[in-house]
mmCIF file of C-alpha atoms and ligand atoms in Angstrom:
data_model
loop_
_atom_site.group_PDB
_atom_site.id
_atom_site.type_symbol
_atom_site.label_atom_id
_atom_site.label_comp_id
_atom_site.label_asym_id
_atom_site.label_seq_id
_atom_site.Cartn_x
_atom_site.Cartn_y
_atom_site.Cartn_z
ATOM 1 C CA UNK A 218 -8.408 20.934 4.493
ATOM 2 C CA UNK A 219 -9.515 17.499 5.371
ATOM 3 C CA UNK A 220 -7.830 16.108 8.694
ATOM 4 C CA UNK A 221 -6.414 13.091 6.606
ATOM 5 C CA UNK A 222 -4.513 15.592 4.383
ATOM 6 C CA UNK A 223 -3.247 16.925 7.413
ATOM 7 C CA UNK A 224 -2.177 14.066 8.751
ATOM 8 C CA UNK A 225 -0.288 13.332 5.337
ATOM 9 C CA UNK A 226 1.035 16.504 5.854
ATOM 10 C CA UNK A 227 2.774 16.050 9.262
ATOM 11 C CA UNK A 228 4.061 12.974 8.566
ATOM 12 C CA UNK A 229 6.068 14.241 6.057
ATOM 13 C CA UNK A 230 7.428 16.464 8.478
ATOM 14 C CA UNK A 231 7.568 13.773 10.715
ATOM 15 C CA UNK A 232 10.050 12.017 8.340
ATOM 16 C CA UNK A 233 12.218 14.645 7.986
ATOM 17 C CA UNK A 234 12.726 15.137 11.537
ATOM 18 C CA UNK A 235 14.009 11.524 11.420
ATOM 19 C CA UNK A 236 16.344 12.115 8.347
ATOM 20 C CA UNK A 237 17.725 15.350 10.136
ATOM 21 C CA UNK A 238 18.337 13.405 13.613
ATOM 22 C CA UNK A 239 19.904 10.146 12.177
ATOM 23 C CA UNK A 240 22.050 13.183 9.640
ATOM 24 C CA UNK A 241 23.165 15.351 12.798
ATOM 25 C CA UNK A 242 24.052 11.708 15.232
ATOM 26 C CA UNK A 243 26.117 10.423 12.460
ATOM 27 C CA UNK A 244 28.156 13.626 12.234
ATOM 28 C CA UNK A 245 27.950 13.620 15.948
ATOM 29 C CA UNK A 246 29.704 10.206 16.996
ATOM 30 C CA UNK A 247 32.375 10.423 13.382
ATOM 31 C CA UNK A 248 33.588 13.726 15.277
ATOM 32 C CA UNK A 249 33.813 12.031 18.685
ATOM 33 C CA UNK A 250 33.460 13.950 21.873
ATOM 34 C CA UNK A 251 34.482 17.760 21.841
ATOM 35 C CA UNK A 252 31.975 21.063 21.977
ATOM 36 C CA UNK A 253 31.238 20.718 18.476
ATOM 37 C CA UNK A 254 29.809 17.331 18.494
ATOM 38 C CA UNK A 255 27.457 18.588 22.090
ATOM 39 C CA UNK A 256 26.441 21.594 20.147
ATOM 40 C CA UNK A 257 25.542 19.343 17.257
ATOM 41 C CA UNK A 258 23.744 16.706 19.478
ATOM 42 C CA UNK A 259 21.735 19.869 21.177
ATOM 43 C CA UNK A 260 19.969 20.354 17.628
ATOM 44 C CA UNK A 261 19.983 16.826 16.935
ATOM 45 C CA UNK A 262 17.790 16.853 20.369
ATOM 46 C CA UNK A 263 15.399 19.415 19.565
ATOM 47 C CA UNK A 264 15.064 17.651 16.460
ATOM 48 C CA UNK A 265 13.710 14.440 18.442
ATOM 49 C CA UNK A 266 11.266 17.107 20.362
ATOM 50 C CA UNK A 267 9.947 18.218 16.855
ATOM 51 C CA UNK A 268 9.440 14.769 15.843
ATOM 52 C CA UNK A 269 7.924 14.048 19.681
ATOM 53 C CA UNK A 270 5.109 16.836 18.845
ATOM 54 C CA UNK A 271 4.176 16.170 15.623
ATOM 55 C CA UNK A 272 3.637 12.357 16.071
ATOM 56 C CA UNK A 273 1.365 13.147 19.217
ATOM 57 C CA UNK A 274 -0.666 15.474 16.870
ATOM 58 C CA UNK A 275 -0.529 12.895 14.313
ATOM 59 C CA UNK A 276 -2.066 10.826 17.245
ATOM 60 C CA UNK A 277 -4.533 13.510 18.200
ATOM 61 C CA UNK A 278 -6.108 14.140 14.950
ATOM 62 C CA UNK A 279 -6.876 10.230 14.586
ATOM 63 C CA UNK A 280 -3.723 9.388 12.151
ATOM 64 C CA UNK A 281 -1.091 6.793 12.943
ATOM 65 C CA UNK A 282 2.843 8.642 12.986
ATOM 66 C CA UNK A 283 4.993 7.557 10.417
ATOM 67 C CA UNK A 284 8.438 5.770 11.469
ATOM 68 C CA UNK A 285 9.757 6.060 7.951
ATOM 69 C CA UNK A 286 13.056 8.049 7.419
ATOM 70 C CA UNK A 287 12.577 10.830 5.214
ATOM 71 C CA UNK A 288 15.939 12.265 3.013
ATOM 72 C CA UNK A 289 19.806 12.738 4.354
ATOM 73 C CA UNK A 290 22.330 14.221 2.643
ATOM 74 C CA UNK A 291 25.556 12.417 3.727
ATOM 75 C CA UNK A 292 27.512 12.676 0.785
ATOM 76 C CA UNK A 293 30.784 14.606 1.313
ATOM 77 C CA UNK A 294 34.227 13.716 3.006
ATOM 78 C CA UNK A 295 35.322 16.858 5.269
ATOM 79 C CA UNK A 296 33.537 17.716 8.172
ATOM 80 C CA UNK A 297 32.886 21.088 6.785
ATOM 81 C CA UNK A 298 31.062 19.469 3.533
ATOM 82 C CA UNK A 299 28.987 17.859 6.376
ATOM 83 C CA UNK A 300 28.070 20.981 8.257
ATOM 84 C CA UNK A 301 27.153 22.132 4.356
ATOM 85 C CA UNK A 302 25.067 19.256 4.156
ATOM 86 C CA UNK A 303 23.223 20.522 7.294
ATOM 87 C CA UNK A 304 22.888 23.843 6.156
ATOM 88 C CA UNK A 305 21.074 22.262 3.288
ATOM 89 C CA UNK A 306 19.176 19.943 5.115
ATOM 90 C CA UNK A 307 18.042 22.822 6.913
ATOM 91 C CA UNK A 308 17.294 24.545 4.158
ATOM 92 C CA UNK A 309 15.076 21.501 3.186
ATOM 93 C CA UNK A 310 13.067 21.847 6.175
ATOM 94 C CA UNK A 311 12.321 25.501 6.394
ATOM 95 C CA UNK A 312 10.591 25.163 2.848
ATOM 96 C CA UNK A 313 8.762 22.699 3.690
ATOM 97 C CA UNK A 314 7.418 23.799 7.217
ATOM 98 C CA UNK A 315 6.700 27.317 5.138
ATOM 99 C CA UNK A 316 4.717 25.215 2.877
ATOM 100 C CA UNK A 317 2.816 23.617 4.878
ATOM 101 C CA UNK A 318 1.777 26.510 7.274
ATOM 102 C CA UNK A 319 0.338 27.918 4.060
ATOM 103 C CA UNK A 320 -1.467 24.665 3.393
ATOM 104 C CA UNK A 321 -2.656 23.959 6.639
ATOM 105 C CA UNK A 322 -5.633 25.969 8.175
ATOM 106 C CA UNK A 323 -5.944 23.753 11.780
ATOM 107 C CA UNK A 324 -4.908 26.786 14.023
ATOM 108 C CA UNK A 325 -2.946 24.802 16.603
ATOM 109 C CA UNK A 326 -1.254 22.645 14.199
ATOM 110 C CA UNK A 327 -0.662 26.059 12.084
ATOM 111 C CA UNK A 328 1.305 27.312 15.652
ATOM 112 C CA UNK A 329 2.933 24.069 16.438
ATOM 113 C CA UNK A 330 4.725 24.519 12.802
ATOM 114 C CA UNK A 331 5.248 28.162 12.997
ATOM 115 C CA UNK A 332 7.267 27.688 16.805
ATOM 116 C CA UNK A 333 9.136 24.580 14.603
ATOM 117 C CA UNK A 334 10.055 26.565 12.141
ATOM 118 C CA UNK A 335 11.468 29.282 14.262
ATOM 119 C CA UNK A 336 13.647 26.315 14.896
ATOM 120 C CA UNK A 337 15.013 25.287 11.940
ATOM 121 C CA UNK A 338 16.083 28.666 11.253
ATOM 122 C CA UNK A 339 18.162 28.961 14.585
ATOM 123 C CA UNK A 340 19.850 25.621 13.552
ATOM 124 C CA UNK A 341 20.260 26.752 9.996
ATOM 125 C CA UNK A 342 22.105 29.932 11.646
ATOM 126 C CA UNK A 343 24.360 27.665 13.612
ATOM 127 C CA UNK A 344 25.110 25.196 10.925
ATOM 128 C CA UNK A 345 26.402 27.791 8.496
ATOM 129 C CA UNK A 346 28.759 28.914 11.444
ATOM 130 C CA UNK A 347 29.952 25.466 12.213
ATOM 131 C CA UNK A 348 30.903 24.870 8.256
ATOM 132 C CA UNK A 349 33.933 27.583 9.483
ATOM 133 C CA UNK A 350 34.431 26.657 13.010
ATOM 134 C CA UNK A 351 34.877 23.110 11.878
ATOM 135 C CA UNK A 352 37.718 24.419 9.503
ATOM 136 C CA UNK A 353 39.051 26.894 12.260
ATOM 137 C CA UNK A 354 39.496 23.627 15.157
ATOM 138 C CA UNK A 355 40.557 21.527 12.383
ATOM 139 C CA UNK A 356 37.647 18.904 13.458
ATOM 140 C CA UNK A 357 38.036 15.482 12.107
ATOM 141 C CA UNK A 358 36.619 12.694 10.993
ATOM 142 C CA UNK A 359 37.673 10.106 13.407
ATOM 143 C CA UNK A 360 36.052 6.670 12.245
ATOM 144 C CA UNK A 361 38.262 4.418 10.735
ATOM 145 C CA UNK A 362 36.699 0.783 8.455
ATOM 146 C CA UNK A 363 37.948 -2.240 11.171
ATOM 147 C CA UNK A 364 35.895 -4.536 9.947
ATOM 148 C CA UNK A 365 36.608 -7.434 12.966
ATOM 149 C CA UNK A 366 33.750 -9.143 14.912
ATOM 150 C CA UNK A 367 33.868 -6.324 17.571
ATOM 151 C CA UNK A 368 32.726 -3.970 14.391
ATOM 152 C CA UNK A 369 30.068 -6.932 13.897
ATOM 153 C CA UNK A 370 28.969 -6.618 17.343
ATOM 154 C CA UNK A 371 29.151 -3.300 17.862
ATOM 155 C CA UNK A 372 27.119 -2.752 14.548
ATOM 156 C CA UNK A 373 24.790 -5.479 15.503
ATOM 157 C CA UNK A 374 24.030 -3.446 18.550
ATOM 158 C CA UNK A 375 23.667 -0.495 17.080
ATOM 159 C CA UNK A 376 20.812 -1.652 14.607
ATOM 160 C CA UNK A 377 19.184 -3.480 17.379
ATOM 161 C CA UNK A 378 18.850 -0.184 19.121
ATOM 162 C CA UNK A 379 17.906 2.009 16.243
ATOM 163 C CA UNK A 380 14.933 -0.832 15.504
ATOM 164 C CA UNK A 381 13.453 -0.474 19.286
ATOM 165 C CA UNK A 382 13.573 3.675 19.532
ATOM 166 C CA UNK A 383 11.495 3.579 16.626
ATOM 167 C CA UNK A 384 9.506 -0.064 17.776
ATOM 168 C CA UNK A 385 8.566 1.262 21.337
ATOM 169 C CA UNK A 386 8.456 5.304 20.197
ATOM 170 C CA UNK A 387 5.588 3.904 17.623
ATOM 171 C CA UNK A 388 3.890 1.702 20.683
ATOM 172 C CA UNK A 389 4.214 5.238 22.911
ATOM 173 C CA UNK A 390 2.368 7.139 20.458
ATOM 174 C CA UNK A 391 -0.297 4.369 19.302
ATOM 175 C CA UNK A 392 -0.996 2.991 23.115
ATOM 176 C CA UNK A 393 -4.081 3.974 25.253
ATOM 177 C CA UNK A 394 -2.832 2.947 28.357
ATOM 178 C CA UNK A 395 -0.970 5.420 30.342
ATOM 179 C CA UNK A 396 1.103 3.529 32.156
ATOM 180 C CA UNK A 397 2.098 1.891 28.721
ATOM 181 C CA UNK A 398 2.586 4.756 26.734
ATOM 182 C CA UNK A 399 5.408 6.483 29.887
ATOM 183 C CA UNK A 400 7.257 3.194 29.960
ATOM 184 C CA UNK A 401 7.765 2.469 26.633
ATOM 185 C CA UNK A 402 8.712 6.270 25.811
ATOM 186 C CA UNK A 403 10.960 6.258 29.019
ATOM 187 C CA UNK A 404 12.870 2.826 27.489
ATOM 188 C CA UNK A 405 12.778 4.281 23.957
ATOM 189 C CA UNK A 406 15.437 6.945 25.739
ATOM 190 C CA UNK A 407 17.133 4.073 27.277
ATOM 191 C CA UNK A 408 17.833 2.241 23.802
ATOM 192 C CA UNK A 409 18.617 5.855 22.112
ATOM 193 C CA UNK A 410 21.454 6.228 25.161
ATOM 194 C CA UNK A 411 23.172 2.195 23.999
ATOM 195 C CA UNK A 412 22.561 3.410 20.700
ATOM 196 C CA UNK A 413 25.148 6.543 21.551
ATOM 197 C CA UNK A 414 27.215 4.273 23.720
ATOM 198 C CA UNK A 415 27.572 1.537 21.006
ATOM 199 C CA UNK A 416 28.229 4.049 18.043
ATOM 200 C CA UNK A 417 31.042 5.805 20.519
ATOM 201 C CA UNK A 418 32.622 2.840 20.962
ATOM 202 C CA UNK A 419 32.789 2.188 17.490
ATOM 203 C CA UNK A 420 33.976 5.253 16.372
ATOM 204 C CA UNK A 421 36.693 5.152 19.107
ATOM 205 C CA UNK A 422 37.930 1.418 18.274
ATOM 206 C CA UNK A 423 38.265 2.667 14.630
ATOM 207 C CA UNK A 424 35.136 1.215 12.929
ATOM 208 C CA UNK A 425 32.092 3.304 11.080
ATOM 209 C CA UNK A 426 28.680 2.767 13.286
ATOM 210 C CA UNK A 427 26.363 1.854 10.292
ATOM 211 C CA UNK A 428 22.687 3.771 11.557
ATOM 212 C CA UNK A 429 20.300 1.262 9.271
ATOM 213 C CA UNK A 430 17.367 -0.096 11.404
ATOM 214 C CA UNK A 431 15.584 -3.369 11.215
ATOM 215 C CA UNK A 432 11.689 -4.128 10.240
ATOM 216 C CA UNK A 433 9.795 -2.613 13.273
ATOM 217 C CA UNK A 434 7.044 -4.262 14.887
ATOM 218 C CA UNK A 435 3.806 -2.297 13.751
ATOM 219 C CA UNK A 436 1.175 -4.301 15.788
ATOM 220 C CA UNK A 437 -1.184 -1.244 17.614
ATOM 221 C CA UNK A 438 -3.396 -3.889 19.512
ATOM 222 C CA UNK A 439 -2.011 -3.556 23.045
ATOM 223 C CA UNK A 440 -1.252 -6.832 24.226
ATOM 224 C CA UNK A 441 0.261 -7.585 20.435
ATOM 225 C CA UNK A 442 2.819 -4.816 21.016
ATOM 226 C CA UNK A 443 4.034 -5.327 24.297
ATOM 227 C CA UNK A 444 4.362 -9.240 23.773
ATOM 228 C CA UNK A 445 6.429 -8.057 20.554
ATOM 229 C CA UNK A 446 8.324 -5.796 22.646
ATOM 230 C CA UNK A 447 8.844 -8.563 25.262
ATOM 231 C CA UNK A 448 10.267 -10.804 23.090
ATOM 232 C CA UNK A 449 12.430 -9.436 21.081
ATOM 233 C CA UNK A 450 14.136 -7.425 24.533
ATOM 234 C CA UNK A 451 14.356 -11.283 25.780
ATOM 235 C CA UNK A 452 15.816 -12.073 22.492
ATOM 236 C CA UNK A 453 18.074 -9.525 22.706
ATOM 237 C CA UNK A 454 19.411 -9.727 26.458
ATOM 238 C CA UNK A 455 20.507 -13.176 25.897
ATOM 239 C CA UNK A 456 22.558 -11.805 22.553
ATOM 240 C CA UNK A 457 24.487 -9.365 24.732
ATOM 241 C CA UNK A 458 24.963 -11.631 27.612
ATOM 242 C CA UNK A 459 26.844 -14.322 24.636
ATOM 243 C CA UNK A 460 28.307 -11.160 23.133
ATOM 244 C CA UNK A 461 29.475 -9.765 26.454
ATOM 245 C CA UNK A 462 31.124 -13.287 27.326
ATOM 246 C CA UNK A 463 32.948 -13.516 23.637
ATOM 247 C CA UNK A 464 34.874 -9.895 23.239
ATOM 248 C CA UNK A 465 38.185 -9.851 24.981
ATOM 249 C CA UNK A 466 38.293 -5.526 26.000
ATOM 250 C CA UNK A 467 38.035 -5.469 29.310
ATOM 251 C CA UNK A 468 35.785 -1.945 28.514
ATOM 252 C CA UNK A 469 33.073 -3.741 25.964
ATOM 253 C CA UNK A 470 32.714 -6.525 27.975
ATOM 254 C CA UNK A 471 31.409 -3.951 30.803
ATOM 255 C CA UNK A 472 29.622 -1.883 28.334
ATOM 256 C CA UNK A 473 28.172 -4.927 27.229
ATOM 257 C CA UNK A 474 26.965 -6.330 29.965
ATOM 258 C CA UNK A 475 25.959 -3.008 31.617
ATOM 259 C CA UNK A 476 23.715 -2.963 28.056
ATOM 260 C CA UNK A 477 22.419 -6.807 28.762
ATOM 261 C CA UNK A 478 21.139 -5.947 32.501
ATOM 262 C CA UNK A 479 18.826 -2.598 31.039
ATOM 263 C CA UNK A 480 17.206 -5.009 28.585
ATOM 264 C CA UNK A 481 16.262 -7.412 31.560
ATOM 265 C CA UNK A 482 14.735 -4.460 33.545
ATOM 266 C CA UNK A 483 12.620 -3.827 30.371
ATOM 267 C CA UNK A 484 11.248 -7.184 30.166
ATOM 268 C CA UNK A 485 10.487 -6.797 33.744
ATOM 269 C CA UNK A 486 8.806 -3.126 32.984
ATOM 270 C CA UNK A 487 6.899 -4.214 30.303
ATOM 271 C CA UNK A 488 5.446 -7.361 31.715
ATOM 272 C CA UNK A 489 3.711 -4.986 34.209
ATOM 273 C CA UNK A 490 1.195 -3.176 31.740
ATOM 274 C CA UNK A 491 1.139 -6.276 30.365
ATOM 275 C CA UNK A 492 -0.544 -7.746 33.278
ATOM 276 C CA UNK A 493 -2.884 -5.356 33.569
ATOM 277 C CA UNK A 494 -3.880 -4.621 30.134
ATOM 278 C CA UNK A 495 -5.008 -8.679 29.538
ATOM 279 C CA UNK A 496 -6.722 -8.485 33.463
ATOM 280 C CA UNK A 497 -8.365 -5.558 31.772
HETATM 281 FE FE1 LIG B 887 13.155 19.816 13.312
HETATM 282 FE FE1 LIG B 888 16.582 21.664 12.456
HETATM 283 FE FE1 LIG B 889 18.956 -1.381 24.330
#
């Protein structure tokens, strides 16, 4: 098998990891906090590893990853049609990493989707016990459709965030410069932890976190991507800092504004490999 075939291959997989972890977090903040939702984030987590490895090999074997989200299944309105859906979704996956361990003859990509698809079956197991426990502790639903400008903000926020995992997850993977590729990874779990933050808040003011993303920045030169990255965390600092001075709740305003003062530090961070990547 040629290595671009491969490549096609993983990023399929690569797509479905997405679909499954943006799946699981919605389920995740409309239950709120309780064991459930942590034992549904835990696989939602080990999703993001899967995703982790095979955009690095995607790297390795000379391809660029993939930031497209593959399929969800969110139709349904009980929680326990949910945990159904990620039985399915599941399902999904285990046929396709079976496929493509028959398809694929690279030996260490063959054993990174074999220890993957050991996995997928664990989750599957743990879905298909959740569609009763969900049932049994009469887990609910708990986002509501306030539509005010908090929801706006909160929403805004939420989409901002979603756009820069992906944005600076991308610029990890494609840079060549150490330094570059550990910051921008380390901030990419910065903006997923406001992305959690934001969507909790929603969900506990009543409002329905909407997990859409914006048009990423695809540049792979390195000074291109961190002046995109740069400018757009300038951008968005200053949209906190007016959206942290407008809300009334005493609680946004500090979540807000605890939000604004990471996105200054990562201006500062990222002006550092800057430096030394146009020196270079
Ligand atoms: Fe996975
Ligand atoms: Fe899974
Ligand atoms: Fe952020």
């Amino acid at each position: 098998m040629k290595k671009e075939e491969i490549i096609a291959l993983l990023n399929e997989d690569l797509e479905s990891e997405h679909g499954a972890i943006i799946q699981y977090l919605s389920h995740v903040y409309a239950m709120g906090e309780g064991e459930l939702a942590c034992e549904i984030e835990a696989i939602a987590r080990e999703e993001m590893r899967h995703l982790d490895w095979l955009a690095e090999t995607i790297v390795e074997l000379g391809g660029k990853p993939s930031m497209n989200r593959g399929k969800m299944r969110m139709e349904g309105k009980s929680t326990s049609d949910w945990m159904k859906n990620d039985v399915l979704l599941e399902e999904d996956a285990i046929t396709m990493y079976k496929e493509h361990i028959k398809l694929i003859d690279d030996r260490v990509v063959k054993r990174l989707l074999k220890r993957i698809l050991s996995d997928e079956e664990s989750h599957h197991g743990d879905f298909a016990h959740f569609v009763e426990k969900v049932k049994r502790e009469d887990v609910k639903d708990l986002r509501g459709d306030r539509q005010d400008r908090v929801a706006e903000i909160l929403n805004w926020g939420i989409e901002h965030e979603y756009t820069v995992i992906l944005q600076y997850l991308l610029h990890s993977y494609v840079a060549t410069n150490e330094e570059m590729k550990l910051e921008m990874e380390d901030q990419a779990i910065n903006e997923m932890q406001h992305m959690g933050w934001l969507a909790e808040k929603m969900v506990s003011g009543k409002g329905n976190p909407r997990l859409e993303h914006a048009q990423l920045n695809k540049s792979t030169g390195m000074t291109d991507m961190l002046k995109a990255d740069i400018k757009i965390e300038k951008e968005v600092a200053a949209e906190y800092d007016r959206a942290a001075k407008e809300v009334a709740d005493a609680g946004l305003k500090k979540l807000l504004t605890r939000i604004r003062d990471h996105e200054i530090y990562h201006v500062e961070v990222f002006d550092d490999p800057l430096d030394e990547v146009e020196k270079s």
